[in-house]
Amino acid sequence: MTRLDLEAVRTAYRRQAPSYDYVFGLVSRAARKRAVAAVNDLPGTRVLEVGVGTGLALPYYAADKRVTGIDLSAEMLARARERVAKQGLAHVEALLERDAEATDFPAAGFDIAACMFVASVVPNPRALLAELRRVVRPGGHILFVTHFLADSGPRRAIERGLAPLSRALGWHPDFAVSDLFGQDNPPGVDFTPVPPAGIFTLVHVPR
Ligand SMILES: C[S@@+](CC[C@H](N)C(=O)[O-])C[C@H]1O[C@@H](n2cnc3c(N)ncnc32)[C@H](O)[C@@H]1O
């Protein structure tokens, strides 16, 4: 798969920032809510939201979670900051411009990392996973919501067909489980299809 580089990601989300909430934001709403509900059910308060974007998930966190959001795109982050200010989201501790594959956070500083619709975007998903394993404490949790290439059928053909448009789309329609984990059946990892119509998958990686 041809991967997006950091500049391609910045360009894609600079362009998408004004319309993001009304287009992809709506399609992904139910899956995002499911993911944050899963975060809220987990023990621990220190949450890292990776690729926080315009901050659509931020209002859903339980009041006792202390959330740090990071993103590569200054334009997406600006919208997240507006949302936090407008809605008075006191549980959001920081919104920072960072590359999720190489943060400067200390090791084991978070209880939970939540990564929604980002794994199929970043240049190197395995580096992302390694970085999240580093910053989440042993016994903590890493949650992804992502789209994976369908195993078969017309959806797979469409996703394969869309793959050359990755740079314009700002994500990889042909993103596979093995791109993230290096194998199709990573041990100890749970995969749950989430709405709409199981297009997205909630992935729980115990740390
Ligand atoms: C599809 S949007 C998802 C936004 C948000 N998580 C949501 O639920 O709407 C992908 C986001 O990931 C960010 N992103 C992509 N690669 C990144 C990286 N290496 N480090 C930090 N953020 C990244 C993009 O800038 C964009 O805001």
Coordinates of C-alpha atoms and ligand atoms in Angstrom, one line a residue:
M1 CA 0.0 0.0 0.0
T2 CA 1.3 3.5 -0.9
R3 CA 1.3 5.3 2.5
L4 CA 0.4 9.0 3.1
D5 CA 3.3 11.1 4.3
L6 CA 2.9 13.7 7.1
E7 CA 2.6 16.5 4.6
A8 CA -0.1 14.7 2.6
V9 CA -2.1 14.2 5.9
R10 CA -1.7 17.9 6.9
T11 CA -2.8 19.0 3.4
A12 CA -5.8 16.6 3.4
Y13 CA -7.1 17.8 6.8
R14 CA -6.4 21.5 6.1
R15 CA -8.7 21.1 3.2
Q16 CA -11.3 19.0 5.1
A17 CA -11.4 20.9 8.3
P18 CA -14.3 23.3 7.4
S19 CA -16.6 20.5 6.2
Y20 CA -15.4 17.7 8.3
D21 CA -18.1 17.7 11.0
Y22 CA -20.9 17.7 8.3
V23 CA -19.5 15.0 6.1
F24 CA -17.3 12.3 7.7
G25 CA -18.2 13.5 11.1
L26 CA -21.8 12.5 10.6
V27 CA -21.1 9.1 9.0
S28 CA -18.8 8.2 11.8
R29 CA -21.0 9.5 14.7
A30 CA -22.4 6.3 16.0
A31 CA -19.1 4.5 16.0
R32 CA -17.4 7.4 17.8
K33 CA -20.0 7.4 20.5
R34 CA -19.6 3.6 21.0
A35 CA -15.8 4.1 21.3
V36 CA -16.1 6.8 23.9
A37 CA -18.7 4.8 25.8
A38 CA -16.1 1.9 25.9
V39 CA -13.4 4.4 27.2
N40 CA -15.8 5.6 29.9
D41 CA -16.4 2.0 31.0
L42 CA -12.6 1.4 31.5
P43 CA -10.8 2.0 34.8
G44 CA -8.3 4.9 34.9
T45 CA -8.7 8.6 34.3
R46 CA -5.7 9.7 32.1
V47 CA -6.9 9.5 28.5
L48 CA -4.9 10.3 25.4
E49 CA -7.1 11.0 22.4
V50 CA -4.9 10.5 19.3
G51 CA -5.9 12.4 16.2
V52 CA -8.5 14.3 18.1
G53 CA -9.4 16.2 14.9
T54 CA -12.2 18.8 15.4
G55 CA -12.9 17.3 18.8
L56 CA -16.2 15.6 17.9
A57 CA -15.6 13.0 20.6
L58 CA -14.7 15.4 23.4
P59 CA -18.2 16.1 24.7
Y60 CA -18.9 12.4 25.2
Y61 CA -16.2 11.6 27.8
A62 CA -17.3 11.1 31.4
A63 CA -16.6 14.0 33.7
D64 CA -13.9 12.1 35.6
K65 CA -11.8 11.4 32.6
R66 CA -8.8 13.8 32.1
V67 CA -8.3 14.1 28.4
T68 CA -5.3 15.2 26.4
G69 CA -5.9 15.4 22.6
I70 CA -3.2 15.5 20.0
D71 CA -3.4 16.0 16.2
L72 CA -1.1 16.8 13.3
S73 CA -3.4 19.3 11.7
A74 CA -3.4 22.9 13.2
E75 CA -6.7 23.6 11.3
M76 CA -8.5 20.6 12.9
L77 CA -7.1 21.4 16.3
A78 CA -8.3 25.0 16.1
R79 CA -11.8 23.7 15.7
A80 CA -11.4 21.4 18.7
R81 CA -10.2 24.3 20.8
E82 CA -13.2 26.3 19.8
R83 CA -15.5 23.4 20.7
V84 CA -13.9 23.1 24.2
A85 CA -14.2 26.8 24.8
K86 CA -17.8 27.0 23.6
Q87 CA -19.0 24.0 25.5
G88 CA -16.9 24.6 28.6
L89 CA -15.4 21.0 28.5
A90 CA -13.4 21.1 31.7
H91 CA -12.3 17.5 31.4
V92 CA -10.1 18.4 28.4
E93 CA -6.7 19.2 29.9
A94 CA -4.7 19.9 26.7
L95 CA -5.0 20.0 22.9
L96 CA -1.5 19.7 21.3
E97 CA 0.0 19.7 17.9
R98 CA 1.9 16.4 17.8
D99 CA 2.8 13.5 15.6
A100 CA 1.1 10.5 17.1
E101 CA 3.9 8.2 15.9
A102 CA 6.5 10.1 17.9
T103 CA 5.1 12.0 20.8
D104 CA 7.3 13.5 23.5
F105 CA 5.1 12.1 26.3
P106 CA 6.8 10.2 29.1
A107 CA 6.4 6.4 29.1
A108 CA 3.3 4.9 30.8
G109 CA 1.8 8.4 31.4
F110 CA -1.8 7.4 30.3
D111 CA -4.3 4.8 31.4
I112 CA -6.1 4.7 28.1
A113 CA -5.4 5.8 24.5
A114 CA -8.3 6.3 22.2
C115 CA -7.6 6.5 18.5
M116 CA -10.7 7.0 16.4
F117 CA -10.5 7.0 12.5
V118 CA -6.8 7.6 12.6
A119 CA -5.0 4.2 12.2
S120 CA -6.0 4.1 8.5
V121 CA -4.6 7.7 8.0
V122 CA -1.2 7.8 9.7
P123 CA 2.0 7.2 7.6
N124 CA 3.1 4.2 9.7
P125 CA 0.4 2.4 11.7
R126 CA 2.8 0.0 13.3
A127 CA 4.9 2.9 14.6
L128 CA 1.6 4.4 15.9
L129 CA 0.8 1.2 17.8
A130 CA 4.3 1.0 19.2
E131 CA 4.1 4.6 20.4
L132 CA 0.7 4.0 22.1
R133 CA 2.1 0.9 23.8
R134 CA 4.9 3.1 25.1
V135 CA 2.8 5.9 26.5
V136 CA 0.0 3.7 28.0
R137 CA 0.9 2.1 31.3
P138 CA 1.1 -1.7 31.6
G139 CA -2.4 -2.9 32.5
G140 CA -3.9 0.1 30.6
H141 CA -5.9 0.0 27.4
I142 CA -5.6 1.1 23.7
L143 CA -8.8 1.5 21.7
F144 CA -9.1 2.0 18.0
V145 CA -12.1 2.6 15.9
T146 CA -11.2 2.2 12.3
H147 CA -12.3 1.0 8.9
F148 CA -10.6 -2.2 7.6
L149 CA -10.6 -3.5 4.1
A150 CA -13.5 -6.0 3.7
D151 CA -12.6 -9.7 3.6
S152 CA -14.6 -10.3 0.4
G153 CA -17.5 -9.2 -1.8
P154 CA -18.4 -5.9 -3.6
R155 CA -17.2 -3.7 -0.7
R156 CA -13.7 -5.1 -1.0
A157 CA -13.7 -4.4 -4.7
I158 CA -14.9 -0.9 -4.1
E159 CA -12.3 -0.3 -1.4
R160 CA -9.5 -1.6 -3.6
G161 CA -10.7 0.6 -6.4
L162 CA -10.6 3.7 -4.2
A163 CA -7.1 2.9 -2.9
P164 CA -5.3 5.1 -5.5
L165 CA -7.3 8.1 -4.2
S166 CA -5.8 7.8 -0.7
R167 CA -3.9 11.2 -0.9
A168 CA -7.1 13.0 -1.8
L169 CA -9.3 11.2 0.7
G170 CA -6.8 11.5 3.5
W171 CA -7.1 7.8 4.5
H172 CA -6.5 4.4 3.1
P173 CA -9.6 2.6 1.9
D174 CA -7.5 -0.7 1.6
F175 CA -6.2 -0.5 5.2
A176 CA -5.9 -4.1 6.6
V177 CA -5.6 -5.6 10.1
S178 CA -2.1 -6.7 9.2
D179 CA -1.1 -3.1 8.4
L180 CA -1.6 -2.3 12.1
F181 CA -0.6 -5.5 13.8
G182 CA 1.7 -7.2 11.3
Q183 CA -0.6 -10.2 11.2
D184 CA -4.3 -10.9 10.6
N185 CA -5.1 -12.5 14.0
P186 CA -3.2 -10.7 16.7
P187 CA -3.5 -12.6 20.0
G188 CA -5.4 -10.9 22.9
V189 CA -6.9 -8.3 20.6
D190 CA -10.8 -7.9 20.4
F191 CA -12.5 -6.8 17.3
T192 CA -16.2 -5.7 17.4
P193 CA -18.1 -4.4 14.4
V194 CA -19.8 -1.1 15.1
P195 CA -22.4 0.9 13.2
P196 CA -23.2 2.0 10.5
A197 CA -23.6 -1.6 9.1
G198 CA -20.3 -2.8 10.6
I199 CA -18.3 -0.6 8.3
F200 CA -16.1 0.3 11.3
T201 CA -14.5 -1.9 13.9
L202 CA -13.9 -1.2 17.5
V203 CA -10.5 -2.7 18.4
H204 CA -9.4 -3.3 22.0
V205 CA -5.7 -3.8 22.7
P206 CA -5.0 -4.5 26.3
R207 CA -1.7 -3.1 27.3
Ligands
LIG1 C1 -10.4 11.0 10.0 S1 -9.8 12.3 11.1 C2 -10.5 11.7 12.7 C3 -10.7 12.8 13.7 C4 -11.3 12.4 15.0 N1 -10.6 11.3 15.7 C5 -12.8 12.0 14.8 O1 -13.3 11.1 15.5 O2 -13.5 12.7 14.0 C6 -8.1 11.8 11.2 C7 -7.3 12.8 12.1 O3 -6.1 12.2 12.3 C8 -5.1 13.2 12.3 N2 -3.8 12.5 12.1 C9 -3.4 11.8 11.0 N3 -2.1 11.4 11.2 C10 -1.7 11.9 12.4 C11 -0.5 11.7 13.1 N4 0.6 11.1 12.6 N5 -0.4 12.3 14.3 C12 -1.5 13.0 14.8 N6 -2.6 13.1 14.2 C13 -2.8 12.6 13.0 C14 -5.5 14.1 11.1 O4 -4.9 15.3 11.2 C15 -7.0 14.1 11.4 O5 -7.4 15.2 12.2

